[in-house]
Amino acid sequence: MIKIEIDSDSGFCFGVTTAINKAEEKLREEKTLYCLGDIVHNGMECERLREMGLVTINHDELSRLHDVKVMLRAHGEPPKTYEVAKEHNIEIVDTTCPVVLQLQKRIKKQFDNNPEAQIVIFGKNGHAEVLGLVGQTNNRAIVVENIGDVQKLDFSHDIYLYSQTTKSLDEFHRIIEYIQDHISQDATFKSFDTVCRQVANRISRIAAFALRHDLILFVSGGKSSNGKVLFSECKRVNNNSHQIENAQEIDLQWLHDIGSVGICGATSTPKWLMEDCRKFIQDNIRDLKK
């Protein structure tokens, strides 16, 4: 009999949980609620909420709306979004994660105090959270995704380094070391550890979880930045790890001669989706014996 365990530490983080709960609360009050961007980077959960009445829109569509309610998801938004909403008499339902909101305020304060310095954000170009952070600097902040990007900075000028909340702490430290080794003696360099600990702590925990099982099924949407980081860690410690979006993507051949299966996911992965995967395996175990 195959042992199946769902990782108790996987699933929605605090910020995503708050956003989902708020959306469900509002949709109980009215039939339709607009959301600027996918409320969570998981297609299955987005579809569930769409069926409840959540309508996902982009920024172009936002600028054409008037007199409606629009939810801002946990990733946060740049100041321009709030300006557009005010101009169009749009009521904002703001579910920006408190950790992200605090980071936005820190970056804005730094920019206002020293607009000539290089504000550098370690993050993914185009990611919703990063766009919101860059927006606090009139779009002047520099986004770096890796050491190669860091090499293009002007090391003769002041650098203030921040991180997208869901990035790898180890990568962030490597970037800090690189800048410290190259910064001019006449320039100021300061780094601010803004990686969310609820997310960062999952990396070591998920590695320990992956080591306990013969097979790992990592359930995550393809858009999840956090999912890429966590799955990479699973794969590093357990090569028999597979990333899937739903139970239908499970290949029963993976389960042959397997004693235990670990099911885990990203901070954007709903628990019900991991439960679906467990049920799929339980329902199909008989087929493995044929």
Tab-separated table of C-alpha atoms in Angstrom:
chain	number	residue	atom	x	y	z
A	1	MET	CA	0.000	0.000	0.000
A	2	ILE	CA	1.345	3.402	-0.991
A	3	LYS	CA	1.636	5.902	1.838
A	4	ILE	CA	0.452	9.385	0.849
A	5	GLU	CA	1.263	12.529	2.836
A	6	ILE	CA	0.208	16.115	2.160
A	7	ASP	CA	2.707	18.689	3.404
A	8	SER	CA	1.072	20.599	6.261
A	9	ASP	CA	3.263	23.646	5.561
A	10	SER	CA	2.199	23.941	1.911
A	11	GLY	CA	-0.721	25.993	0.656
A	12	PHE	CA	-1.835	29.596	0.776
A	13	CYS	CA	0.304	32.079	2.664
A	14	PHE	CA	-1.346	34.662	4.934
A	15	GLY	CA	-1.617	37.309	2.209
A	16	VAL	CA	-3.280	35.005	-0.313
A	17	THR	CA	-5.630	33.548	2.312
A	18	THR	CA	-6.777	37.053	3.236
A	19	ALA	CA	-7.398	37.977	-0.415
A	20	ILE	CA	-9.366	34.785	-1.137
A	21	ASN	CA	-11.479	35.195	2.008
A	22	LYS	CA	-12.249	38.817	1.145
A	23	ALA	CA	-13.259	37.864	-2.405
A	24	GLU	CA	-15.598	35.155	-1.124
A	25	GLU	CA	-17.066	37.567	1.429
A	26	LYS	CA	-17.768	40.230	-1.211
A	27	LEU	CA	-19.223	37.679	-3.640
A	28	ARG	CA	-21.715	36.565	-1.003
A	29	GLU	CA	-22.961	40.163	-0.904
A	30	GLU	CA	-23.142	40.779	-4.656
A	31	LYS	CA	-23.075	38.757	-7.859
A	32	THR	CA	-20.017	40.347	-9.478
A	33	LEU	CA	-16.661	41.583	-8.234
A	34	TYR	CA	-13.807	42.718	-10.465
A	35	CYS	CA	-10.225	41.729	-9.659
A	36	LEU	CA	-7.198	43.431	-11.196
A	37	GLY	CA	-5.108	40.494	-12.404
A	38	ASP	CA	-5.353	36.850	-11.321
A	39	ILE	CA	-6.169	36.845	-7.618
A	40	VAL	CA	-3.691	34.007	-7.202
A	41	HIS	CA	-1.220	32.328	-9.566
A	42	ASN	CA	-3.260	29.158	-9.768
A	43	GLY	CA	-5.597	28.556	-12.687
A	44	MET	CA	-7.820	26.062	-10.864
A	45	GLU	CA	-8.483	28.408	-7.937
A	46	CYS	CA	-9.088	31.319	-10.305
A	47	GLU	CA	-11.666	29.217	-12.161
A	48	ARG	CA	-13.427	28.308	-8.895
A	49	LEU	CA	-13.769	31.984	-7.995
A	50	ARG	CA	-14.783	32.902	-11.535
A	51	GLU	CA	-17.724	30.552	-11.200
A	52	MET	CA	-18.689	32.464	-8.035
A	53	GLY	CA	-18.685	35.767	-9.943
A	54	LEU	CA	-15.118	37.069	-9.767
A	55	VAL	CA	-14.206	38.820	-13.023
A	56	THR	CA	-10.495	39.177	-13.747
A	57	ILE	CA	-9.509	42.351	-15.604
A	58	ASN	CA	-6.277	43.981	-16.769
A	59	HIS	CA	-5.151	47.597	-16.454
A	60	ASP	CA	-6.566	48.593	-19.840
A	61	GLU	CA	-9.965	47.271	-18.820
A	62	LEU	CA	-9.708	49.054	-15.479
A	63	SER	CA	-9.360	52.396	-17.268
A	64	ARG	CA	-12.671	51.748	-19.057
A	65	LEU	CA	-14.682	50.964	-15.929
A	66	HIS	CA	-16.694	53.435	-13.842
A	67	ASP	CA	-18.643	53.245	-10.574
A	68	VAL	CA	-17.763	49.622	-9.734
A	69	LYS	CA	-15.814	47.715	-7.068
A	70	VAL	CA	-12.378	46.406	-7.970
A	71	MET	CA	-10.245	44.169	-5.798
A	72	LEU	CA	-6.480	44.652	-5.646
A	73	ARG	CA	-4.805	41.313	-4.938
A	74	ALA	CA	-2.090	40.511	-2.401
A	75	HIS	CA	0.752	41.416	-4.817
A	76	GLY	CA	-0.016	45.142	-4.512
A	77	GLU	CA	-0.242	47.883	-7.112
A	78	PRO	CA	1.691	51.053	-8.082
A	79	PRO	CA	0.301	54.516	-7.191
A	80	LYS	CA	-0.980	55.007	-10.755
A	81	THR	CA	-3.637	52.313	-10.212
A	82	TYR	CA	-5.111	54.197	-7.262
A	83	GLU	CA	-5.119	57.404	-9.301
A	84	VAL	CA	-7.053	55.742	-12.132
A	85	ALA	CA	-9.553	54.296	-9.667
A	86	LYS	CA	-10.161	57.717	-8.117
A	87	GLU	CA	-10.667	59.348	-11.518
A	88	HIS	CA	-13.255	56.701	-12.488
A	89	ASN	CA	-15.088	56.603	-9.152
A	90	ILE	CA	-14.002	53.000	-8.631
A	91	GLU	CA	-14.236	51.618	-5.108
A	92	ILE	CA	-11.034	49.766	-4.256
A	93	VAL	CA	-11.183	46.561	-2.233
A	94	ASP	CA	-7.542	46.513	-1.207
A	95	THR	CA	-6.115	43.131	-0.193
A	96	THR	CA	-2.450	44.039	-0.628
A	97	CYS	CA	-0.426	41.779	1.669
A	98	PRO	CA	0.733	43.730	4.767
A	99	VAL	CA	4.317	42.583	4.134
A	100	VAL	CA	4.215	43.926	0.558
A	101	LEU	CA	2.513	47.154	1.660
A	102	GLN	CA	5.221	47.809	4.246
A	103	LEU	CA	7.902	47.199	1.600
A	104	GLN	CA	6.222	49.655	-0.776
A	105	LYS	CA	6.281	52.324	1.938
A	106	ARG	CA	9.976	51.690	2.696
A	107	ILE	CA	10.965	51.994	-0.955
A	108	LYS	CA	8.892	55.153	-1.450
A	109	LYS	CA	10.466	56.756	1.627
A	110	GLN	CA	13.971	55.873	0.418
A	111	PHE	CA	13.244	57.280	-3.029
A	112	ASP	CA	11.772	60.489	-1.633
A	113	ASN	CA	14.813	60.964	0.627
A	114	ASN	CA	17.399	60.294	-2.082
A	115	PRO	CA	15.947	60.172	-5.616
A	116	GLU	CA	19.407	60.195	-7.221
A	117	ALA	CA	20.494	56.912	-5.635
A	118	GLN	CA	20.085	53.587	-7.407
A	119	ILE	CA	17.178	51.727	-5.837
A	120	VAL	CA	17.632	48.115	-6.865
A	121	ILE	CA	15.008	45.412	-6.517
A	122	PHE	CA	15.970	41.761	-6.704
A	123	GLY	CA	12.912	40.254	-8.356
A	124	LYS	CA	11.222	39.044	-11.488
A	125	ASN	CA	10.756	41.629	-14.249
A	126	GLY	CA	7.071	42.125	-14.965
A	127	HIS	CA	5.899	40.371	-11.809
A	128	ALA	CA	2.873	42.110	-10.277
A	129	GLU	CA	4.563	42.713	-6.931
A	130	VAL	CA	7.688	44.092	-8.595
A	131	LEU	CA	5.660	46.474	-10.772
A	132	GLY	CA	4.044	47.798	-7.616
A	133	LEU	CA	7.441	48.303	-5.969
A	134	VAL	CA	8.977	49.994	-9.001
A	135	GLY	CA	5.962	52.287	-9.152
A	136	GLN	CA	6.922	53.772	-5.774
A	137	THR	CA	9.982	55.309	-7.479
A	138	ASN	CA	8.298	56.855	-10.527
A	139	ASN	CA	9.478	53.727	-12.368
A	140	ARG	CA	13.148	54.578	-11.807
A	141	ALA	CA	14.070	51.549	-9.678
A	142	ILE	CA	16.329	48.952	-11.315
A	143	VAL	CA	15.154	45.343	-11.316
A	144	VAL	CA	17.801	42.610	-11.224
A	145	GLU	CA	16.967	38.936	-11.690
A	146	ASN	CA	20.460	37.459	-11.357
A	147	ILE	CA	24.153	38.210	-10.966
A	148	GLY	CA	24.399	39.016	-14.669
A	149	ASP	CA	21.948	41.876	-14.215
A	150	VAL	CA	23.811	43.097	-11.135
A	151	GLN	CA	26.999	43.500	-13.173
A	152	LYS	CA	25.291	46.291	-15.136
A	153	LEU	CA	24.843	48.535	-12.084
A	154	ASP	CA	26.885	51.707	-11.648
A	155	PHE	CA	29.106	50.821	-8.699
A	156	SER	CA	30.382	54.391	-8.420
A	157	HIS	CA	26.930	55.558	-7.221
A	158	ASP	CA	24.910	54.775	-4.088
A	159	ILE	CA	22.935	51.536	-4.165
A	160	TYR	CA	19.995	50.603	-1.957
A	161	LEU	CA	19.003	46.965	-2.449
A	162	TYR	CA	15.612	45.405	-1.682
A	163	SER	CA	14.066	42.057	-2.580
A	164	GLN	CA	10.726	40.898	-3.900
A	165	THR	CA	9.132	39.185	-0.894
A	166	THR	CA	9.017	35.706	-2.463
A	167	LYS	CA	12.578	35.439	-3.755
A	168	SER	CA	15.272	33.055	-2.546
A	169	LEU	CA	17.175	34.291	0.501
A	170	ASP	CA	20.344	32.494	-0.642
A	171	GLU	CA	20.282	34.252	-4.027
A	172	PHE	CA	19.679	37.567	-2.314
A	173	HIS	CA	22.760	37.063	-0.139
A	174	ARG	CA	24.882	36.195	-3.186
A	175	ILE	CA	23.831	39.458	-4.818
A	176	ILE	CA	24.692	41.364	-1.645
A	177	GLU	CA	28.162	39.812	-1.608
A	178	TYR	CA	28.732	40.680	-5.265
A	179	ILE	CA	27.798	44.329	-4.755
A	180	GLN	CA	29.922	44.549	-1.600
A	181	ASP	CA	32.910	43.261	-3.592
A	182	HIS	CA	32.435	45.815	-6.400
A	183	ILE	CA	31.013	48.970	-4.833
A	184	SER	CA	33.252	52.046	-4.902
A	185	GLN	CA	34.699	53.243	-1.606
A	186	ASP	CA	33.110	56.609	-2.342
A	187	ALA	CA	29.610	55.168	-2.733
A	188	THR	CA	27.088	53.984	-0.142
A	189	PHE	CA	25.633	50.494	-0.282
A	190	LYS	CA	22.814	49.332	1.950
A	191	SER	CA	20.776	46.146	1.652
A	192	PHE	CA	17.421	45.446	3.245
A	193	ASP	CA	16.303	41.863	3.809
A	194	THR	CA	12.687	42.081	2.668
A	195	VAL	CA	12.129	38.409	1.881
A	196	CYS	CA	8.934	37.210	3.582
A	197	ARG	CA	9.916	34.748	6.313
A	198	GLN	CA	6.687	32.800	5.980
A	199	VAL	CA	7.807	32.073	2.411
A	200	ALA	CA	11.548	31.776	3.056
A	201	ASN	CA	11.093	29.253	5.863
A	202	ARG	CA	9.180	26.979	3.523
A	203	ILE	CA	12.300	26.310	1.489
A	204	SER	CA	14.105	24.367	4.220
A	205	ARG	CA	10.875	22.723	5.373
A	206	ILE	CA	9.906	21.564	1.907
A	207	ALA	CA	13.396	20.149	1.378
A	208	ALA	CA	13.020	18.041	4.531
A	209	PHE	CA	9.567	16.945	3.360
A	210	ALA	CA	10.862	15.961	-0.094
A	211	LEU	CA	13.598	13.825	1.429
A	212	ARG	CA	11.054	11.747	3.345
A	213	HIS	CA	9.307	10.372	0.259
A	214	ASP	CA	10.068	8.221	-2.768
A	215	LEU	CA	8.013	10.468	-5.072
A	216	ILE	CA	7.126	14.147	-4.804
A	217	LEU	CA	4.121	15.703	-6.542
A	218	PHE	CA	4.514	19.464	-6.420
A	219	VAL	CA	1.175	21.107	-7.205
A	220	SER	CA	1.491	24.644	-8.555
A	221	GLY	CA	0.346	26.961	-11.312
A	222	GLY	CA	2.886	27.731	-14.009
A	223	LYS	CA	2.796	31.474	-13.247
A	224	SER	CA	3.831	31.119	-9.612
A	225	SER	CA	7.261	32.628	-8.953
A	226	ASN	CA	7.260	31.125	-5.474
A	227	GLY	CA	6.291	27.772	-6.983
A	228	LYS	CA	9.367	27.761	-9.214
A	229	VAL	CA	11.619	28.361	-6.203
A	230	LEU	CA	10.021	25.673	-4.045
A	231	PHE	CA	9.843	23.071	-6.805
A	232	SER	CA	13.501	23.682	-7.612
A	233	GLU	CA	14.317	22.881	-3.987
A	234	CYS	CA	12.255	19.669	-4.129
A	235	LYS	CA	14.052	18.632	-7.306
A	236	ARG	CA	17.442	19.427	-5.781
A	237	VAL	CA	17.002	17.018	-2.880
A	238	ASN	CA	14.728	14.465	-4.577
A	239	ASN	CA	15.177	13.953	-8.301
A	240	ASN	CA	11.925	11.998	-8.450
A	241	SER	CA	9.876	15.206	-8.142
A	242	HIS	CA	7.220	16.282	-10.651
A	243	GLN	CA	5.468	19.633	-10.956
A	244	ILE	CA	1.783	19.368	-11.864
A	245	GLU	CA	-1.156	21.792	-11.967
A	246	ASN	CA	-3.871	19.277	-11.098
A	247	ALA	CA	-4.587	15.607	-10.452
A	248	GLN	CA	-5.246	14.897	-14.135
A	249	GLU	CA	-1.554	15.490	-14.862
A	250	ILE	CA	-0.449	12.631	-12.600
A	251	ASP	CA	1.128	9.840	-14.629
A	252	LEU	CA	0.279	6.516	-12.974
A	253	GLN	CA	3.595	5.127	-14.237
A	254	TRP	CA	5.310	7.361	-11.651
A	255	LEU	CA	3.658	5.318	-8.896
A	256	HIS	CA	5.075	1.903	-9.809
A	257	ASP	CA	7.323	0.437	-7.090
A	258	ILE	CA	6.787	3.518	-4.921
A	259	GLY	CA	6.410	3.197	-1.144
A	260	SER	CA	5.486	6.782	-0.304
A	261	VAL	CA	4.234	9.875	-2.110
A	262	GLY	CA	4.598	13.404	-0.796
A	263	ILE	CA	2.178	16.027	-2.092
A	264	CYS	CA	3.150	19.672	-1.598
A	265	GLY	CA	2.761	23.047	-3.275
A	266	ALA	CA	3.367	26.775	-3.464
A	267	THR	CA	1.987	29.641	-1.405
A	268	SER	CA	-0.576	30.015	-4.203
A	269	THR	CA	-1.720	26.375	-4.121
A	270	PRO	CA	-5.109	25.682	-2.490
A	271	LYS	CA	-5.341	22.769	-0.068
A	272	TRP	CA	-8.320	21.338	-1.962
A	273	LEU	CA	-6.157	20.885	-5.050
A	274	MET	CA	-3.614	18.823	-3.099
A	275	GLU	CA	-6.475	16.800	-1.604
A	276	ASP	CA	-7.716	16.120	-5.152
A	277	CYS	CA	-4.318	14.656	-5.987
A	278	ARG	CA	-4.422	12.350	-2.986
A	279	LYS	CA	-7.917	11.170	-3.907
A	280	PHE	CA	-6.844	10.572	-7.525
A	281	ILE	CA	-4.044	8.296	-6.371
A	282	GLN	CA	-6.271	6.442	-3.923
A	283	ASP	CA	-8.930	5.946	-6.600
A	284	ASN	CA	-6.404	4.602	-9.113
A	285	ILE	CA	-4.191	2.414	-6.915
A	286	ARG	CA	-5.984	-0.713	-8.150
A	287	ASP	CA	-4.909	0.037	-11.718
A	288	LEU	CA	-1.264	-0.087	-10.632
A	289	LYS	CA	-1.613	-3.744	-9.714
A	290	LYS	CA	-2.814	-4.761	-13.172
